[in-house]
Tab-separated table of C-alpha atoms in Angstrom:
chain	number	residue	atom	x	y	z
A	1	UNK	CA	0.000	0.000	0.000
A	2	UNK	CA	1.557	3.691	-0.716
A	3	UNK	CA	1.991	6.114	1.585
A	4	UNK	CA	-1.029	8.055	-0.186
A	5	UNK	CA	-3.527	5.121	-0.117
A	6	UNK	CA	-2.684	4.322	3.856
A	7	UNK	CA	-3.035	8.431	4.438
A	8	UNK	CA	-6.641	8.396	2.758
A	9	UNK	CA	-7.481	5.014	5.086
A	10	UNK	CA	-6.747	6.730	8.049
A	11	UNK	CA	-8.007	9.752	6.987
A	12	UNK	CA	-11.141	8.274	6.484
A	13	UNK	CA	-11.822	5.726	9.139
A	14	UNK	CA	-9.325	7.190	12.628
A	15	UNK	CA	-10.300	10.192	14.394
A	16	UNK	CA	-8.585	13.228	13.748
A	17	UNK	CA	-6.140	13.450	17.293
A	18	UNK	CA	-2.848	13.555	15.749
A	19	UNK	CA	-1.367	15.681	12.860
A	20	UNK	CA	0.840	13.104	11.592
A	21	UNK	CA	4.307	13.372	9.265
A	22	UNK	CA	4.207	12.733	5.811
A	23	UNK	CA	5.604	9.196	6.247
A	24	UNK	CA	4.772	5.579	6.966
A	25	UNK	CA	7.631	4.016	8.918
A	26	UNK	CA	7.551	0.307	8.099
A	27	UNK	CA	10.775	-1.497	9.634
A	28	UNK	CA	14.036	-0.587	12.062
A	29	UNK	CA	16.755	-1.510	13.427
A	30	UNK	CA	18.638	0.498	16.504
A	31	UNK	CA	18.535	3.975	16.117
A	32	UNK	CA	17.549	3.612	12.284
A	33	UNK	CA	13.867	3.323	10.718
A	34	UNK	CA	13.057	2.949	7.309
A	35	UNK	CA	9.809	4.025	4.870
A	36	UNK	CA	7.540	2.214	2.903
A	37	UNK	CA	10.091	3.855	-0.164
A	38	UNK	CA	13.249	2.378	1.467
A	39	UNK	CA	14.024	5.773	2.589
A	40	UNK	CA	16.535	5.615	5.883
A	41	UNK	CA	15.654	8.154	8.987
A	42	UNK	CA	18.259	8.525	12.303
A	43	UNK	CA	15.272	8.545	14.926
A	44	UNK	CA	16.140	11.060	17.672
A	45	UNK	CA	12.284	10.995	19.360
A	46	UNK	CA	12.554	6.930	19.797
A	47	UNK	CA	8.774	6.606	20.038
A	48	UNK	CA	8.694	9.618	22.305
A	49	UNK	CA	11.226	7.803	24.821
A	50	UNK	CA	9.480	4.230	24.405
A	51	UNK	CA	12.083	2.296	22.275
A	52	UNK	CA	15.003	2.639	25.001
A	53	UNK	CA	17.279	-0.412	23.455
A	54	UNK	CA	16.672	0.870	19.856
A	55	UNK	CA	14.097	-0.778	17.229
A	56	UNK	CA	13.792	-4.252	17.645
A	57	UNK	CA	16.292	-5.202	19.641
A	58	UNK	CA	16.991	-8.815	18.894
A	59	UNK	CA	16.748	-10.081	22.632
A	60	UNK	CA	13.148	-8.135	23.047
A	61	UNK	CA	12.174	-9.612	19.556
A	62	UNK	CA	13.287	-13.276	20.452
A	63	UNK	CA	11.301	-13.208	23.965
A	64	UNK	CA	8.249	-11.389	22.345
A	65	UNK	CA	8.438	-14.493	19.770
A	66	UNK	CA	8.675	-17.001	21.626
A	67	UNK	CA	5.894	-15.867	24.327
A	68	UNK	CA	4.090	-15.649	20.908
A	69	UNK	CA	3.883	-18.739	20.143
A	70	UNK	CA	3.378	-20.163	23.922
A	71	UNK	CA	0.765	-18.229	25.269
A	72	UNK	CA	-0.516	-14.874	24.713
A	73	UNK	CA	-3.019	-13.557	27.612
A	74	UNK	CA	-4.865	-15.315	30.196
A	75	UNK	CA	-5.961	-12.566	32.867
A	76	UNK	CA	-5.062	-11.563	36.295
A	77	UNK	CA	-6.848	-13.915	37.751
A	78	UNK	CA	-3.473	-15.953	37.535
A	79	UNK	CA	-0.425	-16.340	38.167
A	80	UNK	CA	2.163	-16.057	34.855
A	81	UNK	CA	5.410	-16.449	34.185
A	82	UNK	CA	7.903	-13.788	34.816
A	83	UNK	CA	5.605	-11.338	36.581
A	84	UNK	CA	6.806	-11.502	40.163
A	85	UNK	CA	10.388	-10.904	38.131
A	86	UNK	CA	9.915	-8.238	36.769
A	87	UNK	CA	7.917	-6.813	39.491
A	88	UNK	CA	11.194	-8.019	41.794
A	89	UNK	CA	13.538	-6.041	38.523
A	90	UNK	CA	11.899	-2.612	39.395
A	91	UNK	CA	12.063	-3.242	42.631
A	92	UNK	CA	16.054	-3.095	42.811
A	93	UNK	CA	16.064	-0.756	40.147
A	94	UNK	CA	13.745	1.686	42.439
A	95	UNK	CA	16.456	1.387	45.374
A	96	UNK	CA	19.525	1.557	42.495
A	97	UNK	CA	21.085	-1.627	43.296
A	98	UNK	CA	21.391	-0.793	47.234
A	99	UNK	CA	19.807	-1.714	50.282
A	100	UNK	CA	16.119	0.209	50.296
A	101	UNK	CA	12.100	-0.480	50.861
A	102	UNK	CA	10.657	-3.578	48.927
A	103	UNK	CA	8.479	-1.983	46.102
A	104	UNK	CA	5.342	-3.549	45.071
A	105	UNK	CA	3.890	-2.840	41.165
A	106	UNK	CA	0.581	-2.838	39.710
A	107	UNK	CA	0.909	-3.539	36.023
A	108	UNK	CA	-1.433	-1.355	33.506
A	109	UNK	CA	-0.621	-0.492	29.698
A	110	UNK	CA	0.155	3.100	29.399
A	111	UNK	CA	1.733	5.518	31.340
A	112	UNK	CA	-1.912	7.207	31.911
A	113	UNK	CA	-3.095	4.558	33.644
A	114	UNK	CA	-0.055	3.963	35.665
A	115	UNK	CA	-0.620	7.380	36.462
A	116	UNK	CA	-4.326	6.657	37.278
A	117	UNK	CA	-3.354	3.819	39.747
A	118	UNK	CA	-1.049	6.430	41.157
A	119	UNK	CA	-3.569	8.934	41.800
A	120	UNK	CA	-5.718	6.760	43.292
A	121	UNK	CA	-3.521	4.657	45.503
A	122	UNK	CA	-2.317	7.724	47.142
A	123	UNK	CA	-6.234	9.175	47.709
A	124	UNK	CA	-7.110	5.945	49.022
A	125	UNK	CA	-4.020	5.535	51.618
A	126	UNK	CA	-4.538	8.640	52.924
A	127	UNK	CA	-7.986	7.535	53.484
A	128	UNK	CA	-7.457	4.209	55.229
A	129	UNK	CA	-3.605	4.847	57.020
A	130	UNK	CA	-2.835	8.712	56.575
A	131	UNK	CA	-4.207	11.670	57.134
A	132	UNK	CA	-8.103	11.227	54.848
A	133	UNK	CA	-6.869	14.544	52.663
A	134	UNK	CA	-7.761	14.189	49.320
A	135	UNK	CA	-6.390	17.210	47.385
A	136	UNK	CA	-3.225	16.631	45.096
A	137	UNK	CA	-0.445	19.257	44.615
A	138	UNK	CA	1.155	19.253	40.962
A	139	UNK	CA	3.609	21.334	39.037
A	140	UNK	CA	2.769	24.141	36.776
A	141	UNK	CA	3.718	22.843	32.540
A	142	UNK	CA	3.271	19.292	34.078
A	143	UNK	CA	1.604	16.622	31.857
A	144	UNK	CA	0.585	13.358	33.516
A	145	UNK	CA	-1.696	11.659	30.753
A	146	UNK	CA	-5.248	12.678	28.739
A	147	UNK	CA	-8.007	10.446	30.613
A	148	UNK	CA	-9.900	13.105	32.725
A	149	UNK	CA	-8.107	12.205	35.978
A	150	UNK	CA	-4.626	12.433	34.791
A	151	UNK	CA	-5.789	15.562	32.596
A	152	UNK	CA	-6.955	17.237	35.827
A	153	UNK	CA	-3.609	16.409	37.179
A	154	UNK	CA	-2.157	17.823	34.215
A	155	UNK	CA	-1.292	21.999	35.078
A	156	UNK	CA	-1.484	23.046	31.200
A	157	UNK	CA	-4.594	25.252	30.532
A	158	UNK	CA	-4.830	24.776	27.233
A	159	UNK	CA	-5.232	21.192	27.004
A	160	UNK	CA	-8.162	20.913	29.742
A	161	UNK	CA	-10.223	23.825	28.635
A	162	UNK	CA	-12.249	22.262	25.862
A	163	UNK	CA	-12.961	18.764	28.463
A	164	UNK	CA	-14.394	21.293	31.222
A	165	UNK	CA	-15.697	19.815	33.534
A	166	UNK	CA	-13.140	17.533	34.990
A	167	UNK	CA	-12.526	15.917	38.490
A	168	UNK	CA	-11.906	18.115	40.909
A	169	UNK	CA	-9.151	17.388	43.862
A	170	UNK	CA	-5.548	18.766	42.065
A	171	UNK	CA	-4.277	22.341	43.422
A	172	UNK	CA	-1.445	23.361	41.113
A	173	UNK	CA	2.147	25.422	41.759
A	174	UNK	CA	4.506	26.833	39.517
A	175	UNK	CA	7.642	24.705	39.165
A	176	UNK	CA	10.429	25.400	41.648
A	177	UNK	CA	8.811	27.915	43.838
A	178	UNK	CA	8.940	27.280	46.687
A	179	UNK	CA	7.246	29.690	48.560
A	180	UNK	CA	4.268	29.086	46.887
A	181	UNK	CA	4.190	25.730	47.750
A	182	UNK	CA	5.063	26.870	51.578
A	183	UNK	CA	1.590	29.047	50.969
A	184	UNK	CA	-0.496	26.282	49.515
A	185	UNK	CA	1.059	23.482	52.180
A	186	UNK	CA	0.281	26.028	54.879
A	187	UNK	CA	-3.321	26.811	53.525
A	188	UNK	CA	-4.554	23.253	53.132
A	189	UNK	CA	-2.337	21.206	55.469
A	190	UNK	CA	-3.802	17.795	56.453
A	191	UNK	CA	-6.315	18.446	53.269
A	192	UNK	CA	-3.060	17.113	50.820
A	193	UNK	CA	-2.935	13.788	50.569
A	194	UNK	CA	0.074	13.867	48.178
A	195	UNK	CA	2.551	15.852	45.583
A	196	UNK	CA	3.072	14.908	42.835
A	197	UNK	CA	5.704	15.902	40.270
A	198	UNK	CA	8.020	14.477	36.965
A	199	UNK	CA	11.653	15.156	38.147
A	200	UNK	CA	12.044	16.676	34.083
A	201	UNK	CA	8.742	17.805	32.416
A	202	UNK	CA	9.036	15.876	29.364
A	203	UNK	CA	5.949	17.501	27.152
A	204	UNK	CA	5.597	21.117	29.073
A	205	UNK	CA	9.678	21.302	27.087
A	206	UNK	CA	11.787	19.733	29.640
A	207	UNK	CA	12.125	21.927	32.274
A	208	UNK	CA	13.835	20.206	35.300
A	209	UNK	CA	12.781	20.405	39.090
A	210	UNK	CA	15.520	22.114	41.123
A	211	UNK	CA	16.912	19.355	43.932
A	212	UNK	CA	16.595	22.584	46.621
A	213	UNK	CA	12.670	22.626	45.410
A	214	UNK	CA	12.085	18.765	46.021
A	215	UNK	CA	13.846	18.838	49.068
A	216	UNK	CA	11.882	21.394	50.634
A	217	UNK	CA	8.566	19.478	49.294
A	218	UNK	CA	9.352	16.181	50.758
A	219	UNK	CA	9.426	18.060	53.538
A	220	UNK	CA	6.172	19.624	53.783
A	221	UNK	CA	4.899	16.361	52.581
A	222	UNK	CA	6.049	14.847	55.779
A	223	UNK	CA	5.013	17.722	58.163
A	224	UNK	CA	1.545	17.115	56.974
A	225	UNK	CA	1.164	13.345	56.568
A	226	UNK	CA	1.644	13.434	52.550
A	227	UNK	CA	2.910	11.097	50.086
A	228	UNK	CA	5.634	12.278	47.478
A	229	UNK	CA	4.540	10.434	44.209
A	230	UNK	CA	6.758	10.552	40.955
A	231	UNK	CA	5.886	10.232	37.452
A	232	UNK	CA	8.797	9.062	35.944
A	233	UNK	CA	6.961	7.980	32.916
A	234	UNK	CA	9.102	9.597	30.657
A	235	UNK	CA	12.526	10.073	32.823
A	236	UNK	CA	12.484	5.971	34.503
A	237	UNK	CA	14.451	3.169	33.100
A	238	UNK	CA	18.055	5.192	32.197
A	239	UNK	CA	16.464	7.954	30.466
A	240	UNK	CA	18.360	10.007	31.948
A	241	UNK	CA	21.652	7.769	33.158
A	242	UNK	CA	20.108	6.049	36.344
A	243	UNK	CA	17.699	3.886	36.791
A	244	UNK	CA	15.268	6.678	37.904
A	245	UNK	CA	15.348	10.757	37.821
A	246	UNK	CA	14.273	11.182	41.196
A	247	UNK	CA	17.935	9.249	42.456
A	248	UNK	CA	19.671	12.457	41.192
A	249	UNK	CA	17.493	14.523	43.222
A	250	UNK	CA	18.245	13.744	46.909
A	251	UNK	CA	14.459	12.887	47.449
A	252	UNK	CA	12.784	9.332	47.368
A	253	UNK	CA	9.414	9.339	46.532
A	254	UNK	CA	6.508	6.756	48.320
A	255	UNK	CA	5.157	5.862	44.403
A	256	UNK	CA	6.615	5.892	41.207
A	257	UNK	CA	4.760	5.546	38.106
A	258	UNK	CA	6.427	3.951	34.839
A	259	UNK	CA	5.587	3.436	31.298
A	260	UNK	CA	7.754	3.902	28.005
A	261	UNK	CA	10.747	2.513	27.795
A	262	UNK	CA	10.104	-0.266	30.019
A	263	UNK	CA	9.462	-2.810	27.851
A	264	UNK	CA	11.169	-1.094	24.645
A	265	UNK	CA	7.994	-0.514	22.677
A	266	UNK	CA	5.648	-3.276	23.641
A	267	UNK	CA	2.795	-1.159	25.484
A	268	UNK	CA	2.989	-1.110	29.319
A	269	UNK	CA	3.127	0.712	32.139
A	270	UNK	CA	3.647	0.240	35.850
A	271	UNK	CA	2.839	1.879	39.116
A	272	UNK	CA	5.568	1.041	41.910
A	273	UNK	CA	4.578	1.958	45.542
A	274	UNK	CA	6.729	1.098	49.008
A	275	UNK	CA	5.060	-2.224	50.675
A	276	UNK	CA	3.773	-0.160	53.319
A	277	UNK	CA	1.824	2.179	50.921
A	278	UNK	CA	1.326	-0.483	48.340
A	279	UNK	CA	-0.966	-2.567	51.301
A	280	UNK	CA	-3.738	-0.072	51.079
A	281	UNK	CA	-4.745	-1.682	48.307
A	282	UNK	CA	-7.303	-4.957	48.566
A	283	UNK	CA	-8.321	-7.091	45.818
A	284	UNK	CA	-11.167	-5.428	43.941
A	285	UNK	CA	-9.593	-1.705	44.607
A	286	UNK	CA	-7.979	-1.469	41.180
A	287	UNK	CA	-7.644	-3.808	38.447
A	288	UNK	CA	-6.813	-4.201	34.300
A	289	UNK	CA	-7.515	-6.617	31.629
A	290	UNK	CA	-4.456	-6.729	29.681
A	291	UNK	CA	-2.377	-5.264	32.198
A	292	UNK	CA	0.693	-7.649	33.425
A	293	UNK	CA	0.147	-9.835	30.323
A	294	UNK	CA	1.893	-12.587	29.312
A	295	UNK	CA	3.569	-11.014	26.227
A	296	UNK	CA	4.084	-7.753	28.244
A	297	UNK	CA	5.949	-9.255	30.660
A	298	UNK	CA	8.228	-11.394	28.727
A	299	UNK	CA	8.973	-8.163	26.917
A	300	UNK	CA	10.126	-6.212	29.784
A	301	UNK	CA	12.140	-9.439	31.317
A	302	UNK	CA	14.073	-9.013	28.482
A	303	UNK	CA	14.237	-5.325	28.189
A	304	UNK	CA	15.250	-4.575	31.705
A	305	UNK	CA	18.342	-7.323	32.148
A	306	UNK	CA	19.357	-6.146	28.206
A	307	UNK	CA	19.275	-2.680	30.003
A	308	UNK	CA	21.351	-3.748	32.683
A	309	UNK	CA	23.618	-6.077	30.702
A	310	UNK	CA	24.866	-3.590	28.275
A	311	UNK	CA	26.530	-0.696	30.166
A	312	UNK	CA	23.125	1.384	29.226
A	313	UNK	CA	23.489	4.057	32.080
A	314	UNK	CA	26.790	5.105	31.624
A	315	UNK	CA	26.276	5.466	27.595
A	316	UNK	CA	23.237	7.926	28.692
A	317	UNK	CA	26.075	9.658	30.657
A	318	UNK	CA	28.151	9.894	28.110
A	319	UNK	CA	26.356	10.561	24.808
A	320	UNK	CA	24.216	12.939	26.809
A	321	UNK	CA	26.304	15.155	27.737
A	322	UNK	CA	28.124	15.245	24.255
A	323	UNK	CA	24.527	15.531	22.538
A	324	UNK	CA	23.816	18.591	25.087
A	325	UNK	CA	27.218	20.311	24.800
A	326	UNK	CA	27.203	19.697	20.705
A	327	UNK	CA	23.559	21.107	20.514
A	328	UNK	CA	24.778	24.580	23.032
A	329	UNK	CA	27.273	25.218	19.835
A	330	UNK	CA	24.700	25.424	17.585
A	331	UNK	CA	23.789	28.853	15.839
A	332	UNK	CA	20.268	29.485	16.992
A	333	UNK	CA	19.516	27.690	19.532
A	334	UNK	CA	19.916	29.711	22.883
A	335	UNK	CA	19.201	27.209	25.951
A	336	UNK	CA	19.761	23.644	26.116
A	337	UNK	CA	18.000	22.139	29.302
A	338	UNK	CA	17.895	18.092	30.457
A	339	UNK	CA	19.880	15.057	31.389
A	340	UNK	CA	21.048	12.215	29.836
A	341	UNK	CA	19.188	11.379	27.064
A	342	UNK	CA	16.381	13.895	27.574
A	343	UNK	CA	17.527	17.140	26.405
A	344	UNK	CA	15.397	19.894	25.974
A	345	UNK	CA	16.702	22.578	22.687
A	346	UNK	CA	15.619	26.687	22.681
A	347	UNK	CA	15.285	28.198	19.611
A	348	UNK	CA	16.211	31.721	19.077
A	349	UNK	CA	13.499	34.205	18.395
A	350	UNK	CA	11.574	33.700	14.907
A	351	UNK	CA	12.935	30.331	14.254
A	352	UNK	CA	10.063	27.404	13.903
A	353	UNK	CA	10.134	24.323	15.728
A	354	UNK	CA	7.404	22.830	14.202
A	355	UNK	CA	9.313	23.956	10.876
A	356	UNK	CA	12.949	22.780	11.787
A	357	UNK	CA	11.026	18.947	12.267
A	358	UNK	CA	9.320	18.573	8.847
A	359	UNK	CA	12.507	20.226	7.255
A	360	UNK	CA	15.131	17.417	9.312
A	361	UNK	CA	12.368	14.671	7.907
A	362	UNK	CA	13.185	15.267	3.936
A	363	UNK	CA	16.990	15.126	5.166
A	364	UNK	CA	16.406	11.821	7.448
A	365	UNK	CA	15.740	12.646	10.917
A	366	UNK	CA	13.273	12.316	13.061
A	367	UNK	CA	13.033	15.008	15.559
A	368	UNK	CA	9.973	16.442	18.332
A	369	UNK	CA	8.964	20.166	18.653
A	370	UNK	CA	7.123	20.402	22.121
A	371	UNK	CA	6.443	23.862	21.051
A	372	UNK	CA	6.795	26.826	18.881
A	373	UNK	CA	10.421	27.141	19.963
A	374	UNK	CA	11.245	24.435	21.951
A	375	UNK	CA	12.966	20.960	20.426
A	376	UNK	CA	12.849	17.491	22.143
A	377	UNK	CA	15.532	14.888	21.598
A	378	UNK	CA	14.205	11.340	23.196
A	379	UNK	CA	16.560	9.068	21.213
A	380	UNK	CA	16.889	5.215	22.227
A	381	UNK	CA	19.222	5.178	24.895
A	382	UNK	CA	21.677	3.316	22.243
A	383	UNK	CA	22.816	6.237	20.567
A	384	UNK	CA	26.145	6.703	19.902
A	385	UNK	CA	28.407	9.769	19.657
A	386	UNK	CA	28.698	8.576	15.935
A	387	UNK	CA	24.797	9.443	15.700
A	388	UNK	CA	24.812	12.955	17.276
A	389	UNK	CA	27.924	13.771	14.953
A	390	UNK	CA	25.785	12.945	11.960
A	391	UNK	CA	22.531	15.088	13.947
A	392	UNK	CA	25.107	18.000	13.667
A	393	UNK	CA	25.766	17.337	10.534
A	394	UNK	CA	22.134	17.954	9.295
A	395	UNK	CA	20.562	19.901	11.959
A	396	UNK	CA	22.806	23.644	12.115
A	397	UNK	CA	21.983	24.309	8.435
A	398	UNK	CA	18.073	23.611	8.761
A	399	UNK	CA	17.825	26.011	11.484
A	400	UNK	CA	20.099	28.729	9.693
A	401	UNK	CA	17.760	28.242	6.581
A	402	UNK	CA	14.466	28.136	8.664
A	403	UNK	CA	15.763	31.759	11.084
């Protein structure tokens, strides 16, 4: 089918909720994906931060295949194989290999809905063991999902105004201020039942929380009974050069929600909680069909022990900082923000984003606007210096030509 004929499908039978690229991405391999012409595109948004070993990495395709062909999905109602490991995985990846809480997960298939289970664990602990506050601080630019919760939850005006009404029960601050979170703590006191925060917002354009500002929340949370719960949807699993943002931070959070690149582009998501939080929860409390599947869990088996295996974390390290340093040299762009392999680009005044991506598409690379000025780079956490060299290759003259 041409690239034409599959536009005028979808055109005609999916609803209009993204504004896609002129191209139909058909195979890949690593940090390469190829069209339906044969056409060859370095991929520096890596599913938006899903495919963290690269496309198809031949240990996630193996253990996908073989699952395959053994069994596919048979419900919670049972035990499957794997599960409990890589429930156990996250577990020590949560402490970073040292000595910490045990972590129990609740398996969903998005990072939404990890972020729903999130939400709701933390209302419903507070009820039953804490302090029966139901309101939930969050950040200012944040972006925790689109269901109505997690768009509630979600501090970004423009994207909840045309879903009016939605749930109630989310106060929001601006990002590192923290004497407006002193105000709000002080105002509602035993009425928060929990904070919640991405160390790096990944959509509102990467803008990182300040270690000083977490700090000083964890410890209102703890003057007034509250949980600190982390979306690390888009930061967890070595996006950013350990195993989880919030380990650079000085803070440790009481739940962690996960999604992305945890099972390197098979869909699923996760919500981790410490045992003693994690308890609140009784059979019948919260639940998913597909969640914890067979195939999803065989999947991230493999992805998080490839992760581990293959020096991952210090390559983010690495490659990060050369990507970030590489991209601060570049004519027209004025701020480069992030870590590891999330890296936030500012363009100077009058220079497109949205422009810059479609023009690095005809020269083969994939790149993310997150708005009118502001580039993302979310590339599988197996690029190599190699790859950014040929980025700068391509990327300086497209924004000269675009300014």
């Amino acid at each position: 089918m041409t690239l034409q004929q599959q536009r005028e499908l979808e055109n005609a039978y999916l609803m209009p909720v993204f504004a896609r690229k002129p191209v139909c991405l058909v195979e890949g391999r690593g940090m390469h994906v190829v069209d339906d012409r044969g056409a060859d595109y370095l991929d520096f948004i890596g599913g938006i931060g899903v495919c963290s070993l690269g496309h198809c990495h031949p240990k996630v395709v193996r253990a996908v295949q073989e699952q395959a062909a053994k069994l596919m999905h048979v419900s919670n109602y049972y035990y499957v194989e794997q599960r409990g490991e890589v429930a156990c995985l996250l577990s020590d990846a949560l402490n970073n290999g040292l000595a910490g809480p045990r972590w129990q997960t609740f398996f969903a298939n998005s990072g939404a809905e990890a972020n729903e289970c999130m939400i709701k664990l933390a209302r419903l602990f507070a009820r039953r063991l804490g302090n029966g506050g139901t309101t939930i601080i969050t950040l200012e630019g944040s972006f925790h999902g689109r269901t109505m919760e997690t768009l509630a939850a979600t501090a970004q005006p423009a994207k909840q105004e045309s879903f009016q009404p939605l749930p109630g029960g989310f106060v929001h601050a601006p990002l590192n201020d923290i004497a407006t979170l002193e105000y709000l703590f002080a105002e509602l006191g035993s009425q928060i039942c929990a904070f919640m925060f991405e160390p790096i917002q990944g959509e509102g354009g990467v803008y990182p929380c300040t270690p000083e500002f977490l700090a000083a929340a964890q410890d209102m949370c703890r003057e007034v009974g509250a949980l600190m719960i982390a979306d690390e949807v888009q930061t967890g699993i070595y996006r950013t050069g350990t195993p989880f943002a919030f380990q650079q931070l000085g803070v440790e959070p009481d739940i962690v929600s996960i999604a992305k690149g945890v099972a390197a582009g098979f869909p699923l998501g996760a919500c981790a909680a410490k045992e003693e939080v994690a308890k609140v929860f009784a059979p019948g409390d919260h639940g998913s069909t597909f969640g914890g599947s067979n195939l999803a869990m065989a999947a991230a088996h493999a992805t998080l022990h490839a992760l581990g295996d293959e020096g991952i974390a210090q390559n983010v390290r690495e490659v990060g900082a050369y990507l970030r340093q590489k991209l601060a040299d570049v004519a027209g762009i004025v701020e480069v923000r992030g870590a590891g392999l999330m890296v936030g680009a500012d363009l100077a005044e009058g220079i497109d984003a949205a422009a810059v991506v479609l023009a690095a598409l005809e020269k083969g690379l994939l790149l993310n606007a997150t708005g009118p000025r502001t580039l993302r780079f979310l590339p599988p956490l197996v690029c190599t210096k190699p790859d950014v060299d040929t980025l700068m290759e391509k990327l300086p003259p497209l924004i000269q030509n675009i300014g």
